[in-house]
mmCIF file of C-alpha atoms in Angstrom:
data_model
loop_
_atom_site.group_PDB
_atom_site.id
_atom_site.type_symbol
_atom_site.label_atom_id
_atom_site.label_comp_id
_atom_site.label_asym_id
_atom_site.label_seq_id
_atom_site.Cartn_x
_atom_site.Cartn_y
_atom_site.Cartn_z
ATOM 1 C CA UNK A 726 -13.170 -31.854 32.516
ATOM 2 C CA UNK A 727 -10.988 -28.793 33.177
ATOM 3 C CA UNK A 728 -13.166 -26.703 30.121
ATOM 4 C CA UNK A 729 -16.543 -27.889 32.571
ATOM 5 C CA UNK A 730 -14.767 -26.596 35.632
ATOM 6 C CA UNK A 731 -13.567 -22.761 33.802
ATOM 7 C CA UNK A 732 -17.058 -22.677 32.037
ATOM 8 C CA UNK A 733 -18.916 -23.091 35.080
ATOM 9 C CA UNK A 734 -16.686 -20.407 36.808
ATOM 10 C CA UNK A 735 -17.409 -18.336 33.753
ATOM 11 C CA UNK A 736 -20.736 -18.619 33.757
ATOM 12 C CA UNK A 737 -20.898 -17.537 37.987
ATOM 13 C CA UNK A 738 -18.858 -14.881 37.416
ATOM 14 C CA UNK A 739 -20.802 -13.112 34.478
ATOM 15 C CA UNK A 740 -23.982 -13.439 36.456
ATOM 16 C CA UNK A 741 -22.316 -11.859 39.460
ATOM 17 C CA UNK A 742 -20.856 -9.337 37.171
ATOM 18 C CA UNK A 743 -24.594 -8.686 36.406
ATOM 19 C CA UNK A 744 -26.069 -9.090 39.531
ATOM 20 C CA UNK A 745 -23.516 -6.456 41.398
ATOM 21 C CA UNK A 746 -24.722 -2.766 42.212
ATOM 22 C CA UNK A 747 -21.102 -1.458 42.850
ATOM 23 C CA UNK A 748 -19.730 -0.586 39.782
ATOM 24 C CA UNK A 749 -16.504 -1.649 40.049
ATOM 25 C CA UNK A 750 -17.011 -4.822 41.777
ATOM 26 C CA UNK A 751 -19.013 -5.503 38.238
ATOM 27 C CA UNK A 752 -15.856 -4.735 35.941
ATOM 28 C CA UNK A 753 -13.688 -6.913 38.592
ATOM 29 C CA UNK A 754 -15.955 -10.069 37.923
ATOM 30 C CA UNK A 755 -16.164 -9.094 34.390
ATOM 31 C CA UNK A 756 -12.606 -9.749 33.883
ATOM 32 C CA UNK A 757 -12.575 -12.791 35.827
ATOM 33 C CA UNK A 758 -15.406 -14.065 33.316
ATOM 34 C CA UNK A 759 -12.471 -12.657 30.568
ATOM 35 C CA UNK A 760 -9.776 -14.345 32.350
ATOM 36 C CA UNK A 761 -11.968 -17.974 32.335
ATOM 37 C CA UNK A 762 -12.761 -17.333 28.505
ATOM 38 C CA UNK A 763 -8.607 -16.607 27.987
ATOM 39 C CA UNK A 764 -8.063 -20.306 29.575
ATOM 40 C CA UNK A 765 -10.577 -21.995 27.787
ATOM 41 C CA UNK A 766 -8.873 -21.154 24.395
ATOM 42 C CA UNK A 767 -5.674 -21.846 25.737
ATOM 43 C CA UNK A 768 -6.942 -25.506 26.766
ATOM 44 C CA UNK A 769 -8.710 -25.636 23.076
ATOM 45 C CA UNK A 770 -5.077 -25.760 21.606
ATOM 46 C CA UNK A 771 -5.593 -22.104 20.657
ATOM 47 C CA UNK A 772 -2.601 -19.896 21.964
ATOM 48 C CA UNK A 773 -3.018 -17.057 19.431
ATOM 49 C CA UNK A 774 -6.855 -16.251 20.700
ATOM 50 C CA UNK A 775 -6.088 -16.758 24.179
ATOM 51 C CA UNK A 776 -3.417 -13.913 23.975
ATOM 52 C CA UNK A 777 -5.729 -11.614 21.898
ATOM 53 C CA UNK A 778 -8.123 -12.251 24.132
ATOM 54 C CA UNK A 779 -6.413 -11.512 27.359
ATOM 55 C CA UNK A 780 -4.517 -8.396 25.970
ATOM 56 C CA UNK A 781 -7.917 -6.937 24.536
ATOM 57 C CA UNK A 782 -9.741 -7.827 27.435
ATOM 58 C CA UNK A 783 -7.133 -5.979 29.714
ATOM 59 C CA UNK A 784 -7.507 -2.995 27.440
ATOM 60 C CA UNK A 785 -11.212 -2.778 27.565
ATOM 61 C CA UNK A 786 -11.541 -3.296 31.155
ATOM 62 C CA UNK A 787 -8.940 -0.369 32.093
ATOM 63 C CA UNK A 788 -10.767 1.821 29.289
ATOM 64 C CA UNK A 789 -14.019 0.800 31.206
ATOM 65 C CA UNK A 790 -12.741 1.713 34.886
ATOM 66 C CA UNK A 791 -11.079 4.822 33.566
ATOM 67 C CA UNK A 792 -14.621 5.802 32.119
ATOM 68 C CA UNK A 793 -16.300 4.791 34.581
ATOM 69 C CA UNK A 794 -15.372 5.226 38.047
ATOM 70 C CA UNK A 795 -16.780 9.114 38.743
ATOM 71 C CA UNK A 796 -19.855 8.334 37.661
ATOM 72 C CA UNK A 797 -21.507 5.385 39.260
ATOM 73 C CA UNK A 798 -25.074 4.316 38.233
ATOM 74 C CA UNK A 799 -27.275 3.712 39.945
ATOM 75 C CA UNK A 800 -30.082 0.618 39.534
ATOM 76 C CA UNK A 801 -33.424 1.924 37.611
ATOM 77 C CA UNK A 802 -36.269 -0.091 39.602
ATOM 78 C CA UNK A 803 -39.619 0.878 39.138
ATOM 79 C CA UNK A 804 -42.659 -0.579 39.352
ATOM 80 C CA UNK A 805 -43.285 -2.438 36.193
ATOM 81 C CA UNK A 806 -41.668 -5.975 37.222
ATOM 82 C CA UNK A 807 -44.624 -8.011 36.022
ATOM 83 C CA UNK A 808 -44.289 -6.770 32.560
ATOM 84 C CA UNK A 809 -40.438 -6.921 32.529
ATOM 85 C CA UNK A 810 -40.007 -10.090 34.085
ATOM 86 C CA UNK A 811 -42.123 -11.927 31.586
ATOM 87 C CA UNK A 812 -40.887 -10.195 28.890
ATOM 88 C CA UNK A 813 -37.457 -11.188 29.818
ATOM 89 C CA UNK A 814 -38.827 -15.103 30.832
ATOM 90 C CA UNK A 815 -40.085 -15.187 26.834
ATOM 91 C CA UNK A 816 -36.788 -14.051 25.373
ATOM 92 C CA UNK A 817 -35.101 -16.292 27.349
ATOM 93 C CA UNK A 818 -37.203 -19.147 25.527
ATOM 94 C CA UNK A 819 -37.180 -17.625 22.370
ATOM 95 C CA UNK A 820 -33.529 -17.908 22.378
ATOM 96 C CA UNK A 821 -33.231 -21.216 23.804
ATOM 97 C CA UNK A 822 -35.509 -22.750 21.325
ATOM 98 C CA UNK A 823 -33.915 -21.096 18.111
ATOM 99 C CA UNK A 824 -30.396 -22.133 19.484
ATOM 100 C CA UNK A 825 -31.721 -25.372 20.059
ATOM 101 C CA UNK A 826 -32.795 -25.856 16.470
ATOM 102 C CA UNK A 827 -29.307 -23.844 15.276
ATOM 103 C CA UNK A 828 -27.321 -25.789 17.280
ATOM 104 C CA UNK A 829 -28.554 -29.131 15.813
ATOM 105 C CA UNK A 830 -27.877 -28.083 12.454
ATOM 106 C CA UNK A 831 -24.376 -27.313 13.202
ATOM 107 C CA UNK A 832 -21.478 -30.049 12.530
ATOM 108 C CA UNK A 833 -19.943 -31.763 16.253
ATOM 109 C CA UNK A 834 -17.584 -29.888 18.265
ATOM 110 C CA UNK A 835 -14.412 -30.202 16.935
ATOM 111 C CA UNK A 836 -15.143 -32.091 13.891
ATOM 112 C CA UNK A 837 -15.625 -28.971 11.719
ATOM 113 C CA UNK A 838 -16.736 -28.803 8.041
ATOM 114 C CA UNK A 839 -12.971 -28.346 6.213
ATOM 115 C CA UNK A 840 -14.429 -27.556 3.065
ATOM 116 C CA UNK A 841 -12.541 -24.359 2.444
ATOM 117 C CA UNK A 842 -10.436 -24.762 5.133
ATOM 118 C CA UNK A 843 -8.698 -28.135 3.972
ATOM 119 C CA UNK A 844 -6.420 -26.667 1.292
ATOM 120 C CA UNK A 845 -5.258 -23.417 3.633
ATOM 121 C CA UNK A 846 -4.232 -26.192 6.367
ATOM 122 C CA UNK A 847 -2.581 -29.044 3.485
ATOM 123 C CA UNK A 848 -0.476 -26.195 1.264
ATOM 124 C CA UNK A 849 -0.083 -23.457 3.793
ATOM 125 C CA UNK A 850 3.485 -24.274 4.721
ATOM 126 C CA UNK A 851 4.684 -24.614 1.980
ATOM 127 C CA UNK A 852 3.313 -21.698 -0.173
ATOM 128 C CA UNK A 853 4.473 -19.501 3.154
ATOM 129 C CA UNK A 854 7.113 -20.293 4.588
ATOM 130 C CA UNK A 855 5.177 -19.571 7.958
ATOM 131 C CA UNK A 856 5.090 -21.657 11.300
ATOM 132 C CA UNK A 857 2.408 -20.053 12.783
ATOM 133 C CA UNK A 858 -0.078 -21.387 10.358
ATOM 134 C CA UNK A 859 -3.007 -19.311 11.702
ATOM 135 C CA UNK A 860 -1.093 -16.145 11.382
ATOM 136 C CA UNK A 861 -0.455 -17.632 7.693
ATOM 137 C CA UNK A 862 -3.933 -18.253 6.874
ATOM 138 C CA UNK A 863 -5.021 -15.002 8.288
ATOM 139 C CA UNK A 864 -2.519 -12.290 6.595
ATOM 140 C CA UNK A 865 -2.284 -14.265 3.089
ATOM 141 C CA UNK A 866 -4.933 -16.609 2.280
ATOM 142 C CA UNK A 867 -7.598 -14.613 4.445
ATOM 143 C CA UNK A 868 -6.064 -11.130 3.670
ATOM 144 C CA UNK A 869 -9.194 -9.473 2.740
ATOM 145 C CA UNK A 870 -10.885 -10.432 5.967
ATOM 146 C CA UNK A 871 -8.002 -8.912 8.249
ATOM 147 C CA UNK A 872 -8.537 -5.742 5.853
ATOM 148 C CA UNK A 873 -11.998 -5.082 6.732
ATOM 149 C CA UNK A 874 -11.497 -6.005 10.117
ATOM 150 C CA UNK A 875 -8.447 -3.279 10.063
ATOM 151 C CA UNK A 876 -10.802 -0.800 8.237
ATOM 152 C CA UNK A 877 -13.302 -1.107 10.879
ATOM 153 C CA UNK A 878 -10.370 -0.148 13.293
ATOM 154 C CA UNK A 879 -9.714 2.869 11.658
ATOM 155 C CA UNK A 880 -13.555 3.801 11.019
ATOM 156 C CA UNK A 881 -13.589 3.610 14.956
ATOM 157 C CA UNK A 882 -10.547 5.744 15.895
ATOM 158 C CA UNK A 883 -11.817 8.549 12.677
ATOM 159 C CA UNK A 884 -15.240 8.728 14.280
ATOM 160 C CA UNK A 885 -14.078 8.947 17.529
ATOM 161 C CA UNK A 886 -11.966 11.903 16.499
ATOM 162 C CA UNK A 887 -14.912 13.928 14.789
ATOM 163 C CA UNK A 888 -16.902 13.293 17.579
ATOM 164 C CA UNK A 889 -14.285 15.206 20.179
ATOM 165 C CA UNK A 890 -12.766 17.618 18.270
ATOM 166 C CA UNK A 891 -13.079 21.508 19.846
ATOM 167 C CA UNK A 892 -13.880 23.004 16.990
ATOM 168 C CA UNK A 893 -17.235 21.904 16.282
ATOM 169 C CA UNK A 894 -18.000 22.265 20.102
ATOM 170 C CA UNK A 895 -16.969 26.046 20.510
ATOM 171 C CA UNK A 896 -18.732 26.631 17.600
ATOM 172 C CA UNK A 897 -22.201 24.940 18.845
ATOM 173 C CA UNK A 898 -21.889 26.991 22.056
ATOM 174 C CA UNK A 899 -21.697 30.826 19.859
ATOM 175 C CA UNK B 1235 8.515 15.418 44.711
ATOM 176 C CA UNK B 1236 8.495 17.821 41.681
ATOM 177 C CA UNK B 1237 6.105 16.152 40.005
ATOM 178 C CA UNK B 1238 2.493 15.630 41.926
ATOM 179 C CA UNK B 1239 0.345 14.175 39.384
ATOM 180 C CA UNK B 1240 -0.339 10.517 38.714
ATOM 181 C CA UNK B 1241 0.028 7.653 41.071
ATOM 182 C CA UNK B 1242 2.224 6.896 44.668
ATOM 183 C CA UNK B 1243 6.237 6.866 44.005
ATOM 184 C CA UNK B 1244 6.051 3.061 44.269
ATOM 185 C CA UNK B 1245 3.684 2.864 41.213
ATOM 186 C CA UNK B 1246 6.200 5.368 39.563
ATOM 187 C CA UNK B 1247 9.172 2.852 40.096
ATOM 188 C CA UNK B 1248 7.763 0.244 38.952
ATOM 189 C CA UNK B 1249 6.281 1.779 35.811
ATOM 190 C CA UNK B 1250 9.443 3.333 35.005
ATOM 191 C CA UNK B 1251 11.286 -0.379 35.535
ATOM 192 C CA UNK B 1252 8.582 -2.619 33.039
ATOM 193 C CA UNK B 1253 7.291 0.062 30.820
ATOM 194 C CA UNK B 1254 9.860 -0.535 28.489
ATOM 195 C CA UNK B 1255 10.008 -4.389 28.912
ATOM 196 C CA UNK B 1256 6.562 -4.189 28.176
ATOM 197 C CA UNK B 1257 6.800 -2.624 24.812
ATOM 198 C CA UNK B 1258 9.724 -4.642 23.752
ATOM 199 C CA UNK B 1259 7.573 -8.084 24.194
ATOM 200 C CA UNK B 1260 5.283 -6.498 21.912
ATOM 201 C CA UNK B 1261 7.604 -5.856 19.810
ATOM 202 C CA UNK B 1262 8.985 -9.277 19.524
ATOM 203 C CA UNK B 1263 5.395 -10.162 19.372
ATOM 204 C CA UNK B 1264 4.821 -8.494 16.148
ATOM 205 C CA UNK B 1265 7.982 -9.497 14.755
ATOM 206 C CA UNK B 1266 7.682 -13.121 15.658
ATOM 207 C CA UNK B 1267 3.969 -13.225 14.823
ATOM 208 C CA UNK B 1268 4.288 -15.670 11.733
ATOM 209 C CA UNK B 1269 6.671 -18.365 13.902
ATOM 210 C CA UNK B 1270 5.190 -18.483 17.502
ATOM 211 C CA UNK B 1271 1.930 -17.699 18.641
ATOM 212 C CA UNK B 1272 0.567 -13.958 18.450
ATOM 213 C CA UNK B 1273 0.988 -11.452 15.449
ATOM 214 C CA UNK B 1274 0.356 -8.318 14.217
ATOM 215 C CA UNK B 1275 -3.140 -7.247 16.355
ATOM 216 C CA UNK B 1276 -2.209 -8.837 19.813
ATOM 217 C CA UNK B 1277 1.560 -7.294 19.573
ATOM 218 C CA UNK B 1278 -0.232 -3.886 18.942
ATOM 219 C CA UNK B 1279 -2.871 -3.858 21.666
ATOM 220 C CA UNK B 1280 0.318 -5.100 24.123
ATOM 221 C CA UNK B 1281 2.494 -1.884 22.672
ATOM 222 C CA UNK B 1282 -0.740 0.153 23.286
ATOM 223 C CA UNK B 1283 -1.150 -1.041 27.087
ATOM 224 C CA UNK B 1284 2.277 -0.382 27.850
ATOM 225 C CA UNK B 1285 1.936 3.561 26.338
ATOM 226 C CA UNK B 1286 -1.467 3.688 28.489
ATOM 227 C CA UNK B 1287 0.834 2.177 31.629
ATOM 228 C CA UNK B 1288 2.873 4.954 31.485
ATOM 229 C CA UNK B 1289 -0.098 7.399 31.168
ATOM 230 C CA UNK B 1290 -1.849 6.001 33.428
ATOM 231 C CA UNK B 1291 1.088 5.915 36.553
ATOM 232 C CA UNK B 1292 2.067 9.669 35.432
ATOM 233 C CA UNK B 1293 -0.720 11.670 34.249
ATOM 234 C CA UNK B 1294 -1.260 12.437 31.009
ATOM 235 C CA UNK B 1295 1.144 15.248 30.188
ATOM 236 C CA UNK B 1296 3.930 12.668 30.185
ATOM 237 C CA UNK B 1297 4.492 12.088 26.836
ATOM 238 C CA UNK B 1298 4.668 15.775 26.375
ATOM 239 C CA UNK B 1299 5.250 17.687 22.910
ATOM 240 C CA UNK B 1300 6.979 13.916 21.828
ATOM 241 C CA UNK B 1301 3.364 12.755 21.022
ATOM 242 C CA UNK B 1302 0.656 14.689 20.142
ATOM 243 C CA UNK B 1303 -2.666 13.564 18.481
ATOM 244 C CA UNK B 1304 -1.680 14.487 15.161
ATOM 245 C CA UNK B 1305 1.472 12.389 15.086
ATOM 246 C CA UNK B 1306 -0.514 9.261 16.405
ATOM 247 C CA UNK B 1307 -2.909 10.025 13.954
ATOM 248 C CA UNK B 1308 -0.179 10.289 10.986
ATOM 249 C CA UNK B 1309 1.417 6.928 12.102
ATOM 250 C CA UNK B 1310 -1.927 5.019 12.637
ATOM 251 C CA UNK B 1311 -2.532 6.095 9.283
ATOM 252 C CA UNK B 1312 0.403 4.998 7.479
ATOM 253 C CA UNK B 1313 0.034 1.910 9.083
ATOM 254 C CA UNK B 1314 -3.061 1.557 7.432
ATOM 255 C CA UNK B 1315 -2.181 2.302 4.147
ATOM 256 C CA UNK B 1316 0.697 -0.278 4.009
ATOM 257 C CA UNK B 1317 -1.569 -2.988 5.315
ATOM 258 C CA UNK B 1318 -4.104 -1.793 2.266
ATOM 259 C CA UNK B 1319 -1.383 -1.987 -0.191
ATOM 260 C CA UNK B 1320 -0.174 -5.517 0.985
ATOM 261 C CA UNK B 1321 -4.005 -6.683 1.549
ATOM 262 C CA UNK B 1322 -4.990 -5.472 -2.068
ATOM 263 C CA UNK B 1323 -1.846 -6.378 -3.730
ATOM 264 C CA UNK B 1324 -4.305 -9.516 -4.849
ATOM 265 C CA UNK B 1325 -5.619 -7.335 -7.346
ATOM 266 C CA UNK B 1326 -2.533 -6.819 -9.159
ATOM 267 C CA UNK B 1327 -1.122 -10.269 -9.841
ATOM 268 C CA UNK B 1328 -2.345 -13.518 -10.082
ATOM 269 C CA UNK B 1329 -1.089 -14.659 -6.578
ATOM 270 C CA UNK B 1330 -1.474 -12.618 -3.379
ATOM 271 C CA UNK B 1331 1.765 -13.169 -1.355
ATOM 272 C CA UNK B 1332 5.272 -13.796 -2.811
ATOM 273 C CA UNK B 1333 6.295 -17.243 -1.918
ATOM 274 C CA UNK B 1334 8.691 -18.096 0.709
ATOM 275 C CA UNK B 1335 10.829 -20.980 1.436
ATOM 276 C CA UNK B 1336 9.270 -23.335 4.261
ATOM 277 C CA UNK B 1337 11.126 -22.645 7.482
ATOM 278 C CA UNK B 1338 10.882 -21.337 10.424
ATOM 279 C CA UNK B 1339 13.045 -18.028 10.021
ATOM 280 C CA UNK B 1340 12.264 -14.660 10.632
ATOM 281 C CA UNK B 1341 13.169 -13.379 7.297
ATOM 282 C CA UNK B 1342 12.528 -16.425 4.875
ATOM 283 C CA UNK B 1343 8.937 -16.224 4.915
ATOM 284 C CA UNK B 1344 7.724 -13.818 2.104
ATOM 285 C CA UNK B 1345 5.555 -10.450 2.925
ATOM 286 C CA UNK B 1346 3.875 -12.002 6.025
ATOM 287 C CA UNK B 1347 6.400 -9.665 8.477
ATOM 288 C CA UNK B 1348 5.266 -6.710 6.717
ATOM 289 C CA UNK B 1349 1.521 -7.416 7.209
ATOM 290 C CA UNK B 1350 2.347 -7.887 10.840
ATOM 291 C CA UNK B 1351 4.137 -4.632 11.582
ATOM 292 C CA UNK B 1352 1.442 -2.217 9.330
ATOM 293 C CA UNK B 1353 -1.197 -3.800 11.549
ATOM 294 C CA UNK B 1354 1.052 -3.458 14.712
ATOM 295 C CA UNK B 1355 1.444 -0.129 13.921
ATOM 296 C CA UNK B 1356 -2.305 1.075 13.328
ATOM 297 C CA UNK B 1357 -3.307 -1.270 16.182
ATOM 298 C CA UNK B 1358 -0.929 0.138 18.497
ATOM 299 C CA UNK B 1359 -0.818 3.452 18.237
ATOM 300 C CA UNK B 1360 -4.748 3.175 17.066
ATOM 301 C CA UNK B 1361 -5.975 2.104 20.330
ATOM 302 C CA UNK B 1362 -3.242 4.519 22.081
ATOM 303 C CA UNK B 1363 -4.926 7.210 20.442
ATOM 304 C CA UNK B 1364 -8.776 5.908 21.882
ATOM 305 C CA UNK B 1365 -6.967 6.173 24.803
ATOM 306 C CA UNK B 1366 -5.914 9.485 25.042
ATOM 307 C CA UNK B 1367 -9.144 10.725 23.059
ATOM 308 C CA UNK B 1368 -10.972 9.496 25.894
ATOM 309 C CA UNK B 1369 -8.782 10.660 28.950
ATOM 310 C CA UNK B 1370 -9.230 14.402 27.124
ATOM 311 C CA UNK B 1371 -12.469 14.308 26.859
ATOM 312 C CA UNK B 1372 -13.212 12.878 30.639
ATOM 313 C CA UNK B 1373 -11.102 15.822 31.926
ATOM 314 C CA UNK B 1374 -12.670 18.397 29.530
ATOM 315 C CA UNK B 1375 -16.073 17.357 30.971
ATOM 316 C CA UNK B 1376 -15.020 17.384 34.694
ATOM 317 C CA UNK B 1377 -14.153 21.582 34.307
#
C-alpha cells in the first residue's frame, strides 16, 4: 500500500518535473521523484540501493544546478504540434504494447528466477565471511561485473579530462 | 571578512562544523561495507559530496596547492589499478577470493575490505575530480 502511495507521488512529480518552464523548479521535483524512488527500495528490503541511490542522486542534482543555473532554456514551440503530438501519441503505444508483451514473459514480482542466483545466496556466507551478502555477491562472486562498471567510471572521468584540457584549446585558437 | 568568495558566514559555520563528519561516515561506510548496508561505491560518492560541500560553501580555491588535478588524478588511478588486480586475480588461481571465516568482523572476512576501499578511492576522488573539471570549465567559459 505504502509502494502505491510513493509510486503515485513519483509518478506526479516526474511529470511536473517535465511539465515546469523554470529550470530549477524542474531539478527540485526531479529530486523529489529521486527521493520517492530512494523509499521505494528502502520499503523493498533493499538498504544498499536506497543509499546509492540517494547519495548519487544528491550528486547529480547539485552537478545539474551548478551547470545549470546561468543558463536557463527556454521552451522551443513552434508550429508543428500536429506532427509532434502524434508522433509522440504512437510511441507512447509502441511502448506500451512491447512492454505489455515483455512484461508477460517476465517471472512475478518477487518470485525471481534463482537459477544462478541460488548458489551465491546458499554458500555465500560461508565461502566469505561477509554479512552484507549483497556486498559479497557483488565484489567476489560478481567481481567482473563491478570491474566493468568501475572501468566505465574511469572511461568517464579520462574523457572528461581530454575534453577540457588547455592545451588542445589554445592551440585550436593559433 | 578576509575571505569574500563562496557563500554567507552562516553557510561557512556550518560547513566547517559537518564537513568532516561527513567524510568520516563515508569512511566508515567503506570500511563497514561487507557487514552493514553500503560499500565501496556509495561510501565514495558520500566522501565525494562532502569534498564538493566544502567547495561549494568556499569557492573553489579552497583546497589550494593541497589538491590539484593531477594528484586526484594519480589517486583515482591507483584506486583503479588495485580494484583491477583484486577483480582479475580470478585469472590466476582457481578461486577468486581467499576464504574467510563466517562472521561478522571487520577483519575476518578475506579480500572483500580491499575491494571496498580501491573502489572508494576511484569513486571518491573520481567523481571529486568531475566536479572540479566542471566548476573550471563553467568559470573558464563565463570570462
Amino acid at each position: 500500500m505504502e509502494l502505491h502511495l510513493i509510486l503515485i507521488f513519483m509518478i506526479i512529480a516526474a511529470i511536473v518535473a517535465v511539465v515546469m518552464k523554470d529550470l530549477i523548479s524542474s531539478l527540485i521535483a526531479l529530486s523529489a521523484a529521486g527521493l520517492g524512488l530512494s523509499l521505494a527500495f528502502l520499503i523493498l528490503k533493499a538498504p544498499n540501493l536506497a543509499i546509492t541511490q540517494l547519495v548519487v542522486e544528491i550528486l547529480v542534482i547539485i552537478i545539474l544546478i551548478r551547470a545549470t543555473i546561468r543558463r536557463d532554456l527556454p521552451r522551443v514551440i513552434d508550429g508543428r504540434w500536429v506532427f509532434n503530438t502524434s508522433a509522440t501519441l504512437l510511441f507512447i503505444a509502441c511502448f506500451l504494447v512491447f512492454g505489455y508483451l515483455a512484461l508477460k514473459e517476465l517471472p512475478d514480482f518477487g518470485e525471481p528466477a534463482m537459477r544462478a542466483s541460488a548458489g551465491y545466496i546458499l554458500s555465500g556466507f560461508e565461502k566469505t565471511g561477509a554479512g552484507n551478502i549483497v556486498n559479497a555477491i557483488t565484489s567476489s562472486f560478481r567481481s567482473y561485473d563491478a570491474l566493468g562498471e568501475a572501468a566505465v567510471l574511469f572511461a568517464a572521468i579520462i574523457g572528461l579530462l581530454a575534453i577540457t584540457r588547455k592545451a588542445g584549446r589554445v592551440r585550436h585558437e593559433k | 571578512m578576509k575571505n569574500e568568495t563562496g557563500m554567507t558566514l552562516i553557510v561557512k559555520t556550518v560547513t566547517r562544523l559537518t564537513t568532516g563528519l561527513i567524510m568520516i561516515y563515508g569512511i566508515y561506510i567503506i570500511l563497514h561495507g561487507h557487514v552493514s548496508p553500503g560499500g565501496g561505491f556509495a561510501g565514495g560518492v558520500i566522501i565525494a559530496l562532502s569534498l564538493i560541500h566544502l567547495v561549494l560553501a568556499f569557492g573553489k580555491d579552497v583546497l589550494g596547492r593541497k589538491f590539484t588535478i593531477e594528484r586526484g588524478v594519480f589517486l583515482m588511478s591507483l584506486g583503479a589499478l588495485v580494484y583491477l588486480v583484486y577483480s582479475a586475480a580470478g585469472f590466476m588461481g582457481k578461486r577468486q577470493i581467499p576464504e574467510g571465516a563466517a562472521g561478522s568482523g571487520i577483519f575476518n572476512t578475506g579480500l572483500i575490505p580491499l575491494g571496498d576501499i580501491s573502489l572508494g578511492l576511484l569513486t571518491g576522488i573520481g567523481l571529486f575530480v568531475i566536479f572540479m573539471l566542471l566548476v573550471s570549465l563553467a568559470d573558464r567559459e563565463e570570462k
